[in-house]
GROMACS .gro file of C-alpha atoms in nm:
model
  143
    1MET     CA    1  -4.643   2.141   4.975
    2VAL     CA    2  -4.659   2.414   4.712
    3MET     CA    3  -4.509   2.466   4.369
    4LEU     CA    4  -4.448   2.784   4.173
    5LEU     CA    5  -4.584   2.845   3.824
    6SER     CA    6  -4.231   2.927   3.712
    7GLN     CA    7  -4.112   2.584   3.836
    8ALA     CA    8  -4.382   2.400   3.637
    9ARG     CA    9  -4.278   2.550   3.304
   10GLY     CA   10  -4.065   2.314   3.102
   11LEU     CA   11  -4.162   2.000   3.295
   12LYS     CA   12  -4.226   1.688   3.088
   13VAL     CA   13  -4.586   1.562   3.087
   14ILE     CA   14  -4.594   1.184   3.116
   15THR     CA   15  -4.879   0.931   3.142
   16VAL     CA   16  -4.896   0.721   3.457
   17GLY     CA   17  -4.998   0.391   3.293
   18GLU     CA   18  -4.793   0.393   2.975
   19ALA     CA   19  -4.503   0.619   3.083
   20ALA     CA   20  -4.549   0.794   2.748
   21GLU     CA   21  -4.430   1.151   2.711
   22VAL     CA   22  -4.717   1.363   2.580
   23GLY     CA   23  -4.547   1.703   2.576
   24THR     CA   24  -4.384   1.972   2.786
   25VAL     CA   25  -4.556   2.229   3.010
   26GLU     CA   26  -4.559   2.560   2.827
   27ALA     CA   27  -4.790   2.731   3.080
   28LEU     CA   28  -5.060   2.671   3.337
   29THR     CA   29  -5.390   2.853   3.291
   30ILE     CA   30  -5.534   3.014   3.604
   31ASP     CA   31  -5.911   3.031   3.649
   32ALA     CA   32  -5.974   3.332   3.873
   33SER     CA   33  -6.332   3.226   3.954
   34THR     CA   34  -6.203   2.911   4.127
   35ALA     CA   35  -5.860   3.051   4.222
   36GLY     CA   36  -5.701   2.742   4.073
   37VAL     CA   37  -5.517   2.595   3.778
   38SER     CA   38  -5.772   2.491   3.516
   39HIS     CA   39  -5.555   2.369   3.226
   40VAL     CA   40  -5.206   2.259   3.134
   41ARG     CA   41  -5.081   2.410   2.808
   42LEU     CA   42  -4.836   2.188   2.620
   43SER     CA   43  -4.559   2.245   2.372
   44GLY     CA   44  -4.359   1.991   2.176
   45ARG     CA   45  -4.511   1.652   2.098
   46THR     CA   46  -4.869   1.654   2.228
   47ALA     CA   47  -5.125   1.395   2.329
   48GLY     CA   48  -5.348   1.308   2.035
   49GLY     CA   49  -5.283   1.648   1.882
   50HIS     CA   50  -5.411   1.832   2.193
   51ASP     CA   51  -5.206   2.124   2.312
   52VAL     CA   52  -5.424   2.178   2.620
   53LEU     CA   53  -5.518   1.930   2.892
   54PRO     CA   54  -5.771   1.999   3.168
   55TRP     CA   55  -5.632   1.992   3.522
   56SER     CA   56  -5.867   1.698   3.592
   57THR     CA   57  -5.633   1.473   3.387
   58VAL     CA   58  -5.339   1.554   3.619
   59HIS     CA   59  -5.247   1.273   3.858
   60ALA     CA   60  -4.946   1.439   4.024
   61VAL     CA   61  -4.698   1.723   3.980
   62GLY     CA   62  -4.343   1.676   4.095
   63PRO     CA   63  -4.010   1.853   4.057
   64ASP     CA   64  -3.927   1.656   3.740
   65ALA     CA   65  -4.259   1.588   3.565
   66VAL     CA   66  -4.634   1.628   3.549
   67MET     CA   67  -4.803   1.289   3.552
   68VAL     CA   68  -5.138   1.258   3.372
   69ARG     CA   69  -5.378   0.969   3.436
   70SER     CA   70  -5.349   0.777   3.108
   71LEU     CA   71  -5.290   0.824   2.738
   72PRO     CA   72  -5.656   0.753   2.647
   73ALA     CA   73  -5.771   1.011   2.904
   74ALA     CA   74  -5.523   1.265   2.769
   75GLU     CA   75  -5.621   1.192   2.408
   76THR     CA   76  -5.992   1.235   2.477
   77ALA     CA   77  -5.947   1.548   2.688
   78ASP     CA   78  -6.189   1.828   2.614
   79ALA     CA   79  -6.007   2.063   2.379
   80ALA     CA   80  -6.248   2.351   2.456
   81ALA     CA   81  -6.023   2.537   2.696
   82PRO     CA   82  -6.063   2.900   2.801
   83PRO     CA   83  -5.822   3.150   2.651
   84HIS     CA   84  -5.488   3.165   2.829
   85ARG     CA   85  -5.401   3.486   3.012
   86GLU     CA   86  -5.040   3.506   3.126
   87ALA     CA   87  -5.030   3.578   3.499
   88LEU     CA   88  -4.654   3.609   3.544
   89GLY     CA   89  -4.548   3.966   3.483
   90SER     CA   90  -4.907   4.095   3.493
   91ARG     CA   91  -4.996   4.418   3.663
   92VAL     CA   92  -5.187   4.367   3.992
   93LEU     CA   93  -5.480   4.591   4.081
   94THR     CA   94  -5.731   4.580   4.363
   95GLU     CA   95  -6.101   4.585   4.278
   96LEU     CA   96  -6.089   4.954   4.372
   97GLY     CA   97  -5.819   5.023   4.112
   98ASP     CA   98  -5.528   5.054   4.355
   99ASP     CA   99  -5.191   4.937   4.225
  100HIS     CA  100  -5.040   4.632   4.397
  101GLY     CA  101  -4.728   4.587   4.186
  102THR     CA  102  -4.659   4.311   3.936
  103VAL     CA  103  -4.694   3.933   3.961
  104GLU     CA  104  -4.353   3.776   4.024
  105ASP     CA  105  -4.484   3.419   4.068
  106ILE     CA  106  -4.782   3.219   4.187
  107ALA     CA  107  -4.764   2.937   4.441
  108PHE     CA  108  -5.018   2.658   4.390
  109ASP     CA  109  -5.101   2.323   4.546
  110PRO     CA  110  -4.963   2.061   4.305
  111THR     CA  111  -5.231   1.812   4.411
  112THR     CA  112  -5.543   2.026   4.379
  113GLY     CA  113  -5.420   2.308   4.156
  114ARG     CA  114  -5.552   2.562   4.408
  115VAL     CA  115  -5.372   2.899   4.411
  116ARG     CA  116  -5.217   2.950   4.754
  117THR     CA  117  -5.027   3.276   4.714
  118VAL     CA  118  -4.973   3.540   4.448
  119HIS     CA  119  -4.622   3.679   4.492
  120THR     CA  120  -4.610   4.041   4.379
  121THR     CA  121  -4.342   4.309   4.377
  122LEU     CA  122  -4.527   4.465   4.674
  123GLY     CA  123  -4.564   4.147   4.879
  124ALA     CA  124  -4.756   3.821   4.900
  125VAL     CA  125  -5.132   3.807   4.845
  126PRO     CA  126  -5.341   3.507   4.961
  127GLY     CA  127  -5.495   3.312   4.670
  128GLN     CA  128  -5.848   3.355   4.801
  129ARG     CA  129  -5.822   3.729   4.720
  130LEU     CA  130  -5.794   3.653   4.346
  131LEU     CA  131  -6.093   3.796   4.158
  132GLY     CA  132  -5.994   3.810   3.792
  133LEU     CA  133  -5.722   3.778   3.533
  134GLY     CA  134  -5.742   3.956   3.202
  135ASP     CA  135  -5.521   4.103   2.935
  136TYR     CA  136  -5.464   4.420   3.136
  137ALA     CA  137  -5.421   4.299   3.495
  138LEU     CA  138  -5.471   4.041   3.766
  139VAL     CA  139  -5.740   4.174   4.000
  140ILE     CA  140  -5.750   4.105   4.372
  141SER     CA  141  -5.997   4.202   4.642
  142ALA     CA  142  -5.909   4.504   4.852
  143GLU     CA  143  -5.808   4.429   5.210
   0.00000   0.00000   0.00000
């Protein structure tokens, strides 16, 4: 099963044990070095004042909500998150500088957070080709 980044936006974030709403998914941060989701960025009411939760606190992601392990785990989450770089809409370049369109969406495994496919305007790119994501572009390995 896969989920798209665009589908995750706006989902409620709820604790498993207490069924407490801790916020709404504003964005998911992609870590290019692991080709996976590293953090959940929240908007609205947030857990213990945190607006970022590490992916390790995520229990499950479904079509209606993101379930995090528990309120205490969410409240004690490490707030030192990397800066967020927006992937959707980013230019895509190969490591050689060749243009590969623009990111339309990213499919990820909702259990592990692993990036499966980067959907670009010029076609799908396997997640394992992801090399970097910065302010200027998402960089993939050349074929």
